XYZ file of C-alpha atoms in Angstrom:
541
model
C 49.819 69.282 -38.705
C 46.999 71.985 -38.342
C 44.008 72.136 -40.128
C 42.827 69.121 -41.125
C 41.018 70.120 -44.529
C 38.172 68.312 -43.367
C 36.103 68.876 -45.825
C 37.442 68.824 -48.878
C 38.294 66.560 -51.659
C 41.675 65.348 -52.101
C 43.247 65.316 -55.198
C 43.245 61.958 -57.064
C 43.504 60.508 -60.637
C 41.897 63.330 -62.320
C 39.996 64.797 -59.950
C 40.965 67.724 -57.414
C 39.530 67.988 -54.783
C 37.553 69.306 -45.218
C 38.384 68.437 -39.609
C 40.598 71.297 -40.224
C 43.036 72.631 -37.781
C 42.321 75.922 -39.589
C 38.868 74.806 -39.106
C 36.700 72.145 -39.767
C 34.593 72.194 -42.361
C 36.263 67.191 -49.956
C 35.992 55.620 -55.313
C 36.627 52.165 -55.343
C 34.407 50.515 -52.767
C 35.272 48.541 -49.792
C 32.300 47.541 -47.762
C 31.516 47.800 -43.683
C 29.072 45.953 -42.250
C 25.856 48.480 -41.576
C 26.002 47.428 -37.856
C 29.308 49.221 -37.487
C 27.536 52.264 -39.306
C 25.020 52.099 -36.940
C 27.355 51.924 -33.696
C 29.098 54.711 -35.236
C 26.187 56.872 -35.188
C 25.126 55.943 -31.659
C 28.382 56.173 -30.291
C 28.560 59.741 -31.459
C 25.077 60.708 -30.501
C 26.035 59.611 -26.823
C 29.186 61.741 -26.811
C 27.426 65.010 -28.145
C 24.399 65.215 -25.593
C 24.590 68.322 -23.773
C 27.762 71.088 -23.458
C 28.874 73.151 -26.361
C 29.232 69.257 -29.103
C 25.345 70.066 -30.015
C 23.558 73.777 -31.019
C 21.428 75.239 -28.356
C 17.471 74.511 -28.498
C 17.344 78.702 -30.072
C 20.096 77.785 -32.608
C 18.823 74.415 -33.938
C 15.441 75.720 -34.609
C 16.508 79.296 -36.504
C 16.547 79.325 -40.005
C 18.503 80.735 -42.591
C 16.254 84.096 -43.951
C 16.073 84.594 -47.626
C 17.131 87.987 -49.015
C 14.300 90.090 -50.402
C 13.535 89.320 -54.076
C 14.509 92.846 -55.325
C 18.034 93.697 -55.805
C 19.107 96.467 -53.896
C 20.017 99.597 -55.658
C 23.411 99.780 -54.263
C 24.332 96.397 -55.666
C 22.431 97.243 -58.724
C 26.331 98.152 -60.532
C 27.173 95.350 -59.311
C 24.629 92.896 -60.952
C 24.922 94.191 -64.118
C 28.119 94.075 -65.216
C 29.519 92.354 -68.058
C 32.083 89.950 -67.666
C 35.202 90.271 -70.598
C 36.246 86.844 -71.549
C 39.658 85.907 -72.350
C 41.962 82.894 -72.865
C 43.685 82.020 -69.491
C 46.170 79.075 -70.786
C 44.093 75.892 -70.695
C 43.024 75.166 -74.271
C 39.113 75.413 -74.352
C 38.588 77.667 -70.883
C 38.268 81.060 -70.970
C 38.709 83.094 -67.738
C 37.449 86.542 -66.482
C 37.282 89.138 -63.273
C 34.431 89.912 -61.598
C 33.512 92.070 -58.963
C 31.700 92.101 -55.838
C 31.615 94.576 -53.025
C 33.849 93.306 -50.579
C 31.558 94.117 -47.443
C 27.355 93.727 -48.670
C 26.412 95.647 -45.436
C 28.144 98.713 -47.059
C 28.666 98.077 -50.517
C 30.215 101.760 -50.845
C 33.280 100.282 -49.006
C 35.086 98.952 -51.789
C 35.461 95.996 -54.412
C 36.669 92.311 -54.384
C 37.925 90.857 -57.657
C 36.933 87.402 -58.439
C 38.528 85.003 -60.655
C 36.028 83.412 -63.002
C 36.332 80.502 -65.736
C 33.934 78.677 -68.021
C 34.257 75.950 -70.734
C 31.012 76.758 -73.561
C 28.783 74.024 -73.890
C 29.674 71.954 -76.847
C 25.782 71.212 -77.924
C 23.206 73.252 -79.673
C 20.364 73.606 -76.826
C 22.055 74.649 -73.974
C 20.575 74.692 -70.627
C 22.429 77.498 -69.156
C 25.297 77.534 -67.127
C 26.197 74.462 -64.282
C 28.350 76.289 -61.640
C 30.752 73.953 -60.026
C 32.674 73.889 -56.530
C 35.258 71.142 -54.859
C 35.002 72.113 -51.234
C 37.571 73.203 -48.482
C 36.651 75.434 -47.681
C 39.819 76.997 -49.933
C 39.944 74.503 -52.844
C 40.697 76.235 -56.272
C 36.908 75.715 -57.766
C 38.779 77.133 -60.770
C 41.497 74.407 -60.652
C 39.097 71.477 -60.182
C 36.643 73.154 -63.024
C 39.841 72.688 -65.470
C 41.452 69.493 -64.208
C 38.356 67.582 -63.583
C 34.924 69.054 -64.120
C 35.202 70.449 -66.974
C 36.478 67.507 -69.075
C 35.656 64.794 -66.657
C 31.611 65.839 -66.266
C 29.433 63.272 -68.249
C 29.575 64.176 -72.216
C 25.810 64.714 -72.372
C 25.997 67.236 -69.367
C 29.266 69.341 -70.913
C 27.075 69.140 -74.106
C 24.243 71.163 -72.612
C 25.683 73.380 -69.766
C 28.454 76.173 -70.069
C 30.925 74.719 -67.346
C 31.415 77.348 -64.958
C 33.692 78.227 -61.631
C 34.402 81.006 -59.232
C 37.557 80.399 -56.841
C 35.236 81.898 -53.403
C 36.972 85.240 -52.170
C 39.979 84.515 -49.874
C 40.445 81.594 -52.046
C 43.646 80.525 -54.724
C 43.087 83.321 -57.699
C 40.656 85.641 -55.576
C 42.366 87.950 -53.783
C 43.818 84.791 -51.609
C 44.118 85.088 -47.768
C 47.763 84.636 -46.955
C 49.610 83.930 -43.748
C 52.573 82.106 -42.980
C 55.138 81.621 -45.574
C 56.804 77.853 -46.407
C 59.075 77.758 -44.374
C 56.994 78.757 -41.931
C 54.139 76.315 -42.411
C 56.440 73.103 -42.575
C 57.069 74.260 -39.159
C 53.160 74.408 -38.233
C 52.292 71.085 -39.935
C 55.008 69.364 -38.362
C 54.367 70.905 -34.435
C 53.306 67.774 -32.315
C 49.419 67.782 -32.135
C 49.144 64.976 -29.600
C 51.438 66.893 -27.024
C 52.483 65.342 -23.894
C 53.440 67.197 -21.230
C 53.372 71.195 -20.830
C 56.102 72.377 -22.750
C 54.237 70.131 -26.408
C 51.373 72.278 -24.870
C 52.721 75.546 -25.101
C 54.553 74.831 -28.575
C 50.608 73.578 -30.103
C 49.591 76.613 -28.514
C 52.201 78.907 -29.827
C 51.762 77.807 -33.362
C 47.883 78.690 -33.504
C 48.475 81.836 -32.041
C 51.260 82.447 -34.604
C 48.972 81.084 -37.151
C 46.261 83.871 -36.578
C 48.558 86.528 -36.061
C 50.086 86.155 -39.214
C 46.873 85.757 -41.529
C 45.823 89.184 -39.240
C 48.390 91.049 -40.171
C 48.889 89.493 -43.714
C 45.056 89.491 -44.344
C 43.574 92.217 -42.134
C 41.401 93.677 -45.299
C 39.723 90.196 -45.853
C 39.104 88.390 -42.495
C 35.638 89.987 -41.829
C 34.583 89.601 -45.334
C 35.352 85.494 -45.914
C 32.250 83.839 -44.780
C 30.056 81.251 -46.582
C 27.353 83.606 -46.378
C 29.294 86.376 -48.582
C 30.713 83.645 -51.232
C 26.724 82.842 -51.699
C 26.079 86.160 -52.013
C 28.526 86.148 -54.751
C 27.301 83.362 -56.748
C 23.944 85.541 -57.232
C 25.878 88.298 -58.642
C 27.678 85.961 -60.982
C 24.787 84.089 -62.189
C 23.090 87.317 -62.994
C 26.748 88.030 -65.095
C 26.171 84.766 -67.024
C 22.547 85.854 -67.746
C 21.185 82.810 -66.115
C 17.480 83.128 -64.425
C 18.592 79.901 -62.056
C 21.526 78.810 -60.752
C 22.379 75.676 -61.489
C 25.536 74.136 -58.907
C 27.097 70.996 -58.339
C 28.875 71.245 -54.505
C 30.653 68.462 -53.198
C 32.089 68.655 -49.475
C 32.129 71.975 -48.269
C 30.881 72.873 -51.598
C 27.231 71.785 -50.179
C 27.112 73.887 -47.138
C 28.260 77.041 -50.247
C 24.989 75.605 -52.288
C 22.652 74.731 -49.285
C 23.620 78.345 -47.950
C 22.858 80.018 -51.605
C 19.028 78.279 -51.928
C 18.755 79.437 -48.182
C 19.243 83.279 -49.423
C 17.543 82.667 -52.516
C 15.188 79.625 -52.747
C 13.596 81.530 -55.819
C 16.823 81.598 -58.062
C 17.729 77.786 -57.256
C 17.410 75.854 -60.619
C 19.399 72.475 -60.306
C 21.328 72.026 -57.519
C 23.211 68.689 -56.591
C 25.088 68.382 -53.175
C 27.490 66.073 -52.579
C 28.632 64.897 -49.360
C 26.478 67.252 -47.408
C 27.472 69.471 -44.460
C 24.929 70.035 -41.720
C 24.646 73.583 -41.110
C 22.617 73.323 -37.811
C 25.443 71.708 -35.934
C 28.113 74.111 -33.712
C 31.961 73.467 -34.626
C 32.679 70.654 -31.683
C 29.619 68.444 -33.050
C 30.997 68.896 -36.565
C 34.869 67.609 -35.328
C 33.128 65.106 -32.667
C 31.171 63.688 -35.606
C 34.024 64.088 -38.054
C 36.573 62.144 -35.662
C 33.549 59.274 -35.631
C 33.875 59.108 -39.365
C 37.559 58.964 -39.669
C 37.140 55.890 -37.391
C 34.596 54.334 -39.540
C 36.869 54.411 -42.833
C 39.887 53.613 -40.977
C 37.949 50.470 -39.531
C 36.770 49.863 -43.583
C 40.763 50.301 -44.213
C 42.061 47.564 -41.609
C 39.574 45.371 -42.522
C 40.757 45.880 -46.147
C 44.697 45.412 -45.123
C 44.913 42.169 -43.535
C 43.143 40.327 -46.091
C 46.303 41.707 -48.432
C 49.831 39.912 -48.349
C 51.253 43.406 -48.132
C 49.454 44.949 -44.884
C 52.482 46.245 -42.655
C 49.843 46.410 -39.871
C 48.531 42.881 -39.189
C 47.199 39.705 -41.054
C 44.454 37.303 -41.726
C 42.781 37.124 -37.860
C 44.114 40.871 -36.982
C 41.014 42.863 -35.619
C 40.699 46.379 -36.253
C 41.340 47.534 -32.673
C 44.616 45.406 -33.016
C 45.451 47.425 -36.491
C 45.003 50.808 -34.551
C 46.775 49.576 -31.684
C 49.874 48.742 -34.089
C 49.099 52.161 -36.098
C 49.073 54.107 -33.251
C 52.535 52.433 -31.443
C 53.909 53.689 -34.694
C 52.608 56.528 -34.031
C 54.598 57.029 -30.670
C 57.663 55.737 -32.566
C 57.442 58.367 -34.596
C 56.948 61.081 -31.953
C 60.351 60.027 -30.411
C 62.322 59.237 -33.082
C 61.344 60.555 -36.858
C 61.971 58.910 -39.849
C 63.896 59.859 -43.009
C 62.115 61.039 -45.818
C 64.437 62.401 -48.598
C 65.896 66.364 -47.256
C 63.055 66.024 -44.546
C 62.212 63.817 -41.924
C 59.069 62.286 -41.211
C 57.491 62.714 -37.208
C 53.970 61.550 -36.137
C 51.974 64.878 -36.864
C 53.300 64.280 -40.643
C 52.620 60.788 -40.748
C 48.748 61.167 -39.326
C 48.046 63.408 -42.003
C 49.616 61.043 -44.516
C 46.761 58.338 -42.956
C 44.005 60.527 -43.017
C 44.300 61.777 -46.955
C 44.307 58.408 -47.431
C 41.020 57.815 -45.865
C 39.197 59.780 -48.429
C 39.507 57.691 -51.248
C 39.582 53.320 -51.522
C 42.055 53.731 -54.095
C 44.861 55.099 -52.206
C 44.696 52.444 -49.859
C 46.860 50.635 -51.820
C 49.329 53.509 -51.714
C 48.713 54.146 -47.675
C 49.838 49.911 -47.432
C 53.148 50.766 -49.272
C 53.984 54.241 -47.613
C 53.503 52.682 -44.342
C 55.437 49.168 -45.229
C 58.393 51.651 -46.214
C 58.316 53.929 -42.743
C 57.781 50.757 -40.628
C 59.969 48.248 -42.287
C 62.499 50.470 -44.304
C 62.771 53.506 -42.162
C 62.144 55.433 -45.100
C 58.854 58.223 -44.460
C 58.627 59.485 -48.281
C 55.727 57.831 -49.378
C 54.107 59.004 -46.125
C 55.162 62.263 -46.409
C 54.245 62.821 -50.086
C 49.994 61.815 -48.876
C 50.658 64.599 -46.296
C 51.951 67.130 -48.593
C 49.500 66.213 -51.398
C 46.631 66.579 -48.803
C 48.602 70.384 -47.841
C 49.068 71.242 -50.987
C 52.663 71.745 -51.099
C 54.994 71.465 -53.663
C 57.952 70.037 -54.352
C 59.751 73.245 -53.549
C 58.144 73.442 -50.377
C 55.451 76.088 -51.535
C 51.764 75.840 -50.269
C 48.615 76.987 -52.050
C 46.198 79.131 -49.842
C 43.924 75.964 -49.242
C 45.053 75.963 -45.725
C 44.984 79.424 -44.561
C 41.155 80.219 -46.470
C 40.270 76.903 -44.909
C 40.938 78.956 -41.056
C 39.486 82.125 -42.284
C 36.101 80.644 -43.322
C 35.567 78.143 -40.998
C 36.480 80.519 -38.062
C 34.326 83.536 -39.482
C 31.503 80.424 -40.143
C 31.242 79.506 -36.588
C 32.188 79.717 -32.797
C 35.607 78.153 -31.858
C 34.949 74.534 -30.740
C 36.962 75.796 -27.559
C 38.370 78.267 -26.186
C 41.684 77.124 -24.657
C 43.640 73.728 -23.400
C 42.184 72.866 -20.877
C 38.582 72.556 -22.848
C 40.320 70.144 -25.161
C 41.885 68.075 -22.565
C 38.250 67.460 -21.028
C 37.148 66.783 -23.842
C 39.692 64.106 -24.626
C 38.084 61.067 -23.696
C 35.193 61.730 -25.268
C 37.121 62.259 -28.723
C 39.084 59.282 -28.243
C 36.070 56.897 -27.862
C 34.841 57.938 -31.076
C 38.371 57.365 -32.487
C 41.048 55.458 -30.525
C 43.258 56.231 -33.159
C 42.560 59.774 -34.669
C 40.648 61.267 -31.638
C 43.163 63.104 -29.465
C 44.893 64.183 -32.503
C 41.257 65.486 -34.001
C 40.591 67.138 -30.571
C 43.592 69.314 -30.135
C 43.392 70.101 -33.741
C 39.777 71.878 -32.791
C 41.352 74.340 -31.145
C 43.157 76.369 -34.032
C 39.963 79.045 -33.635
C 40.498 79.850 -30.429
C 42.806 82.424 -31.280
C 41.732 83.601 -34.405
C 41.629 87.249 -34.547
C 38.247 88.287 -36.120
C 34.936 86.984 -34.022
C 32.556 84.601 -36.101
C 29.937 85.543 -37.581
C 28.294 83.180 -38.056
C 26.180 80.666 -36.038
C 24.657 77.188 -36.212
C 21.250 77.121 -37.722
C 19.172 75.388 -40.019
C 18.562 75.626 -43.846
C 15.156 75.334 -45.600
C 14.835 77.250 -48.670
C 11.081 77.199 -48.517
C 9.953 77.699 -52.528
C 13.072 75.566 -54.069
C 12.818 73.734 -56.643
C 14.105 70.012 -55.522
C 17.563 69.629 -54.622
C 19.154 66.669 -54.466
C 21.563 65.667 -51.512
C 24.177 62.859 -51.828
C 25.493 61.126 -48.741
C 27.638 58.492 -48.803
C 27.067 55.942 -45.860
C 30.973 55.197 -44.845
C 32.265 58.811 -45.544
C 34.626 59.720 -43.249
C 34.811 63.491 -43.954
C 31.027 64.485 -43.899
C 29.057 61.359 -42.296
C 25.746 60.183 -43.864
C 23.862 61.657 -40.949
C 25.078 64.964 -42.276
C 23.346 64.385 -45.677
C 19.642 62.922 -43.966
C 20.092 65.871 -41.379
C 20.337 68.363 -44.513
C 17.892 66.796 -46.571
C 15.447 66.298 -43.719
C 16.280 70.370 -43.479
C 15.844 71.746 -47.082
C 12.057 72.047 -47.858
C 12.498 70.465 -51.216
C 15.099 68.228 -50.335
C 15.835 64.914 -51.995
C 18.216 62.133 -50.486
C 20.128 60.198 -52.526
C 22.280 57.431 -50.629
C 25.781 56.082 -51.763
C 26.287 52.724 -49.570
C 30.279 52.700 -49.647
C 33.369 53.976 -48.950
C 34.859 57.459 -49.631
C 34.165 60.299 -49.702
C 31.832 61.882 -52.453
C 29.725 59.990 -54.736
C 29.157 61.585 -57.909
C 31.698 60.236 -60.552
C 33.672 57.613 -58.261
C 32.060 54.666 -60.185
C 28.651 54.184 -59.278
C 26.493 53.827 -62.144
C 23.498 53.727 -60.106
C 24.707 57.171 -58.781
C 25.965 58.708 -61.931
C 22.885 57.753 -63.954
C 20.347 59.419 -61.070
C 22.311 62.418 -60.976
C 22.548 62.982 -64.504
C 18.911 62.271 -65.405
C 18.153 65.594 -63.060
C 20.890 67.700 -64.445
C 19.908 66.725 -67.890
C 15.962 66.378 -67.315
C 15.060 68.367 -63.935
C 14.244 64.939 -62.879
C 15.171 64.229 -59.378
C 15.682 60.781 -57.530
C 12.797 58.930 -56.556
C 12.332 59.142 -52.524
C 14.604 56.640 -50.415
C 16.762 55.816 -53.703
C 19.810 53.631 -52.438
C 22.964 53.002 -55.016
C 26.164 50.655 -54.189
């Protein structure tokens, strides 16, 4: 279990979808008292002071530079091409190629295709084109555009907006980054990620090394040319394709830092951008995990809460605190690591079943699901319901084939920023102060921060802030219980962007936009539809 997608969104009824142990970097509503919000917050704040958890004074306080206004002549071929439309299988989408130089500090070096689809607006007085992404990093944008955006979106907004997506480079139908085959990753997503003595150590160890050395040698042509900077950089030259003088973009997850880093490059060019579940780009890769484990705690709190009230909850009743819940979670944890479970052909071990828990913590409404997969592995010694939220949340089929999402989710996030550390014996320092933000997720989430250590191309990339200076107003979601990207991401972002403009979710889940809030939905849609953004301070439940 490597690579927690931390920030992405899982797939769920309709809708496709990001700590990652390939890098961290996707509605119903139960509710959490704001005093536990608040502890959360403080709790993490006292963990990060100091060491590598926080950016250095230089880091916080550099800024993203825009890109001059003129298009350079060497990209020139590149931002004027026309993009040939044709039908690509889903009734009502139509797909293309595009092309981008594959390295923008010498575009001479050679092309990378993208894969491109769009849905035409279905009114008379269109607004252009709405760009869409689901996070990850290394969800199929494509995929999400065709099982969700593009005929889940609000009628009024697929009326007036061509419904457009580009899968990022590395990413599902772009010239994907690959690395280990099936067989091999049901071996790396089952290696023990809480290890216990030396020899655990060495096997953790072994499997991120074998990790990067495979997407090096499978990938070598990509790895320096992944980052969220370059997939930005790409959205320019496709909105200049679509013959659009603004891009409009709703991000969600990951999909936020994509949008946040676009305005940053060209604050000029931003039309209507929406991002949901914000990423804060002036934090270093421990912060984001540190912050990350904090918010896994918070849901899973807003979970046990939620399951002892219920007849069904394998994990405690009525009177059952929340520390007693993890304290039975995590002893079947341990179970687990000694003795796996059935599940169908496979078994079911504790890296498995943690990864089964967390997808769950994305969404309220697989809670019910999480209840029932865990009665059956506790009760019934059966793991597949377990299993099944794991591979769901992987990606992997029922033939024991993974999408990408997994290996682009590594190659961005460890091109995006410095390795959260550099060996063992950084994470085992680090330990306790993971495991106070998260008794139950926290050593799992620490060791799972070290999957960059080893990664075979150096980042690029570095903490720093994002203010767009000359954007039109961009709206930031952040959802106050969100265990993937906490709220404080969203106020840090807004707080960043020059014409930022906070719009608060108080719930559960992760993501706001279309999970059931009216309040939400109707604010959102009003500036899509009418440029008009939220008032200041606007709160939804």
């Amino acid at each position: 279990m490597h690579t927690w997608p931390s920030l992405r969104l899982p797939r769920r009824a309709g809708r496709t979808r990001t700590s990652t142990r390939a890098g961290t970097r996707s509605r119903a509503t139960a509710r959490v008292t704001g005093a536990l919000v608040a502890a959360t917050a403080l709790l993490v704040s006292a963990c990060s002071a100091g060491g590598t958890t926080t950016t250095s004074a230089g880091a916080a306080e550099a800024a993203l530079a825009a890109l001059p206004r003129a298009t350079p002549a060497a990209l020139a071929p590149y931002y004027g091409q026309h993009l040939s439309w044709r039908a690509c299988g889903v009734p009502g989408f139509r797909c293309a190629t595009m092309k981008a130089p594959l390295d923008y500090a010498d575009p001479g070096a050679g092309d990378i295709k993208l894969a491109v689809a769009r849905k035409g607006a279905t009114g008379k007085d269109k607004l252009g084109s709405l760009l869409v992404n689901p996070g990850g990093p290394g969800g199929s944008a494509i995929g999400y555009l065709e099982q969700y955006a593009g005929v889940g979106y609000p009628a009024e907004v697929r009326a007036l907006y061509d419904m457009v997506a580009v899968d990022p480079r590395g990413v599902a139908r772009s010239e994907p980054v690959e690395c280990l085959d099936g067989p091999q990753m049901d071996t790396f997503t089952r290696t023990d990620v809480t290890p216990d003595d030396q020899r655990e150590k060495n096997a953790l160890v072994g499997q991120y090394r074998k990790f990067a050395e495979s997407c090096g040698a499978h990938s070598a042509r990509l790895l320096r040319h992944v980052s969220t900077v370059d997939a930005a950089r790409d959205m320019d030259i496709l909105r200049a394709a679509l013959g659009d003088p603004k891009l409009n973009y709703v991000g969600a997850s990951y999909g936020t830092f994509l949008g946040a880093t676009y305005a940053g490059l060209f604050p000029d060019r931003v039309g209507r951008l929406v991002l949901d579940g914000a990423i804060d780009p002036s934090l270093g890769s421990r912060r984001v995990n540190l912050d990350q484990t904090a918010g896994f705690e918070t849901a899973f709190q807003a979970f046990a809460r939620d399951c002892v009230q219920r007849s069904d909850c394998p994990l405690g009743g009525k009177g059952t605190t929340p520390a007693q819940v993890g304290d039975h979670l995590k002893a079947f944890f341990r179970k687990l690591d000694a003795h796996p479970v059935p599940a169908g052909d496979r078994e079911l071990g504790e890296s498995l079943a943690t990864t089964g828990v967390i997808a769950a913590m994305y969404d309220q409404a697989a809670w019910e699901q999480l209840r029932e997969a865990l009665t059956s592995a506790m009760r019934e010694n059966d793991g597949a319901g377990l299993l099944a939220l794991s591979d769901s949340y992987y990606e992997r089929d029922a033939k024991g084939r993974y999408s990408n999402l997994m290996m682009a989710n590594a190659a961005v996030n460890c091109l995006d920023l410095p390795p959260a550390f550099t060996g063992p014996e950084q994470v085992e320092k680090a330990l306790p102060t993971f495991e106070k933000a998260s008794p139950v997720f926290g050593a799992g989430l620490a060791w799972a921060s070290l999957n960059c250590a080893y990664w075979p191309v150096k980042a690029t990339g570095e903490p720093h802030r994002i203010e767009a200076k000359g954007a039109a107003p961009i709206v930031v979601v952040g959802t106050t219980r969100d265990p993937a990207t906490p709220y404080r991401w969203a106020r840090s972002l807004a707080g960043q962007l020059s014409s930022g403009r906070l719009l608060t979710y108080v719930g559960d889940g992760h993501t706001a936009y279309g999970r059931g809030s009216s309040c939400i939905d109707s604010a959102i849609d009003a500036y899509l539809l009418n440029g008009t953004p939220p008032p200041p301070g606007k709160r939804c439940s």
